[in-house]
Amino acid sequence: MTPHDAKDAPHRRWNPLLREWVLVSPHRTQRPWLGQVATPVIPPRIEYDPECYLCPGNSRAGGSQNPSYTATYVFDNDYPALLPDATPFQIDEGDLIVARGERGFCRVVCFSPRHDLTIPRMQPEDVRAVIDVWTDQYRDLGAVPWVQHVQIFENRGALMGASNPHPHCQIWANQTLPNQPARELAAQTEYLQKHEKCLLCSYLVLEGNDRVRIVTENESFVALVPYWAVWPFETMILSRRHVGSMAEFSEAERNDLAGVLRSLTIRYDNLFTTAFPYTMGFHQQPTDGKQHPEWHFHAHYFPPLLRSATVQKFMVGYEMLASPQRDITAEGAAAHLRGLSDVHFLDQA
Ligand SMILES: [Zn+2]
Ligand SMILES: [Zn+2]
Ligand SMILES: [Zn+2]
């Protein structure tokens, strides 16, 4: 049986990165795509908000004041979840009550001084400047001897809990490998040992042949809906070249990353003519000073919207207690995204 034969019947798909199953129920979406057009959620049109704690020159809650920055701006989070000088400790009561002290850094990156400019509406050269900052941060934080992992992530939109609409992301760097990267490290290591090939390089070959889950691509990157996607319009961006992190990208690859980030997020905004909410982040090789031949650079996008700007998927019930589940297939989601314009709806005539 080929993957194409599985498309209408309930089935499970294997996520080789997290090594778990996803339940897919395509028969529940026999109804045609509704293409529902909700009232567009127009992003803020003001370039500067005197009340915004991320805008240039404004005061932040902790009492600090932002400089009058004119490009990407990085600062230490005023309410950090991790502290670099936390005292080490260990608790272990019968392998059941177990804790460890954890050190780390939490930073905030404002993409632009503009309150209203998100990645899909920034110029390619301005997105490239953000990528340069991410790369420097990954390198600098990763160079701290005890930092083993640097997580760059963006929560976009109130639906994802973003507390401020000013376009920004966060960087958390810490002493141990967090859960998801640790699972992916184990899976990629085992795959490399078993097949003598990289897991994601091998996966890219299959997707390049099949093409049904590819959303957009350029010389250096492919954006696709992974075969095992859980969220309706979940995507991954993979580098074509086998590299472990941004630190290894060429000039051309940095520019191409800006290109694919824009091309994907413009399609997201155009899907429901809204400022499409998501959590996204990069998974890069651990910064533990070891060689990581197994690790392949990639990004994940987890957007909650399902059918319109106002209808979202909830991960509740069966998903909390048993297993993730989806109705619309990865192939259907990719086809919708692929078919959209790569000109942002706000920039269309
Ligand atoms: Zn602002
Ligand atoms: Zn690879
Ligand atoms: Zn990952």
PDB file of C-alpha atoms in Angstrom, residues 42-43 45 114 116-124 156 262 265-267 269-270 273 341-349:
ATOM      1  CA  ILE A  42      -6.403  44.102  10.238  1.00  0.00           C
ATOM      2  CA  PRO A  43      -3.109  44.446  12.124  1.00  0.00           C
ATOM      3  CA  ARG A  45      -1.880  50.560  11.461  1.00  0.00           C
ATOM      4  CA  ARG A 114       7.694  49.804  13.732  1.00  0.00           C
ATOM      5  CA  ASP A 116       2.824  47.542  12.880  1.00  0.00           C
ATOM      6  CA  LEU A 117       5.382  45.576  10.834  1.00  0.00           C
ATOM      7  CA  THR A 118       5.306  41.795  11.138  1.00  0.00           C
ATOM      8  CA  ILE A 119       7.653  39.405   9.271  1.00  0.00           C
ATOM      9  CA  PRO A 120       5.248  38.961   6.319  1.00  0.00           C
ATOM     10  CA  ARG A 121       5.100  42.745   5.796  1.00  0.00           C
ATOM     11  CA  MET A 122       8.752  43.607   6.422  1.00  0.00           C
ATOM     12  CA  GLN A 123      11.109  44.130   3.506  1.00  0.00           C
ATOM     13  CA  PRO A 124      13.356  41.117   2.745  1.00  0.00           C
ATOM     14  CA  ARG A 156       2.209  35.702  17.337  1.00  0.00           C
ATOM     15  CA  ARG A 262       8.153  35.794   4.184  1.00  0.00           C
ATOM     16  CA  THR A 265       3.900  33.806   6.554  1.00  0.00           C
ATOM     17  CA  ILE A 266       2.353  35.883   3.735  1.00  0.00           C
ATOM     18  CA  ARG A 267       0.431  32.758   2.711  1.00  0.00           C
ATOM     19  CA  ASP A 269      -1.994  35.813   6.534  1.00  0.00           C
ATOM     20  CA  ASN A 270      -3.731  35.403   3.174  1.00  0.00           C
ATOM     21  CA  THR A 273      -7.194  37.392   5.526  1.00  0.00           C
ATOM     22  CA  SER A 341      -0.806  34.456  -3.388  1.00  0.00           C
ATOM     23  CA  ASP A 342       2.615  35.354  -2.048  1.00  0.00           C
ATOM     24  CA  VAL A 343       1.615  39.016  -2.084  1.00  0.00           C
ATOM     25  CA  HIS A 344       0.198  40.020   1.317  1.00  0.00           C
ATOM     26  CA  PHE A 345      -3.506  40.918   1.234  1.00  0.00           C
ATOM     27  CA  LEU A 346      -2.749  44.341   2.696  1.00  0.00           C
ATOM     28  CA  ASP A 347      -0.255  44.980  -0.108  1.00  0.00           C
ATOM     29  CA  GLN A 348      -2.587  43.851  -2.887  1.00  0.00           C
ATOM     30  CA  ALA A 349      -4.127  46.625  -4.972  1.00  0.00           C
TER      31      ALA A 349
END
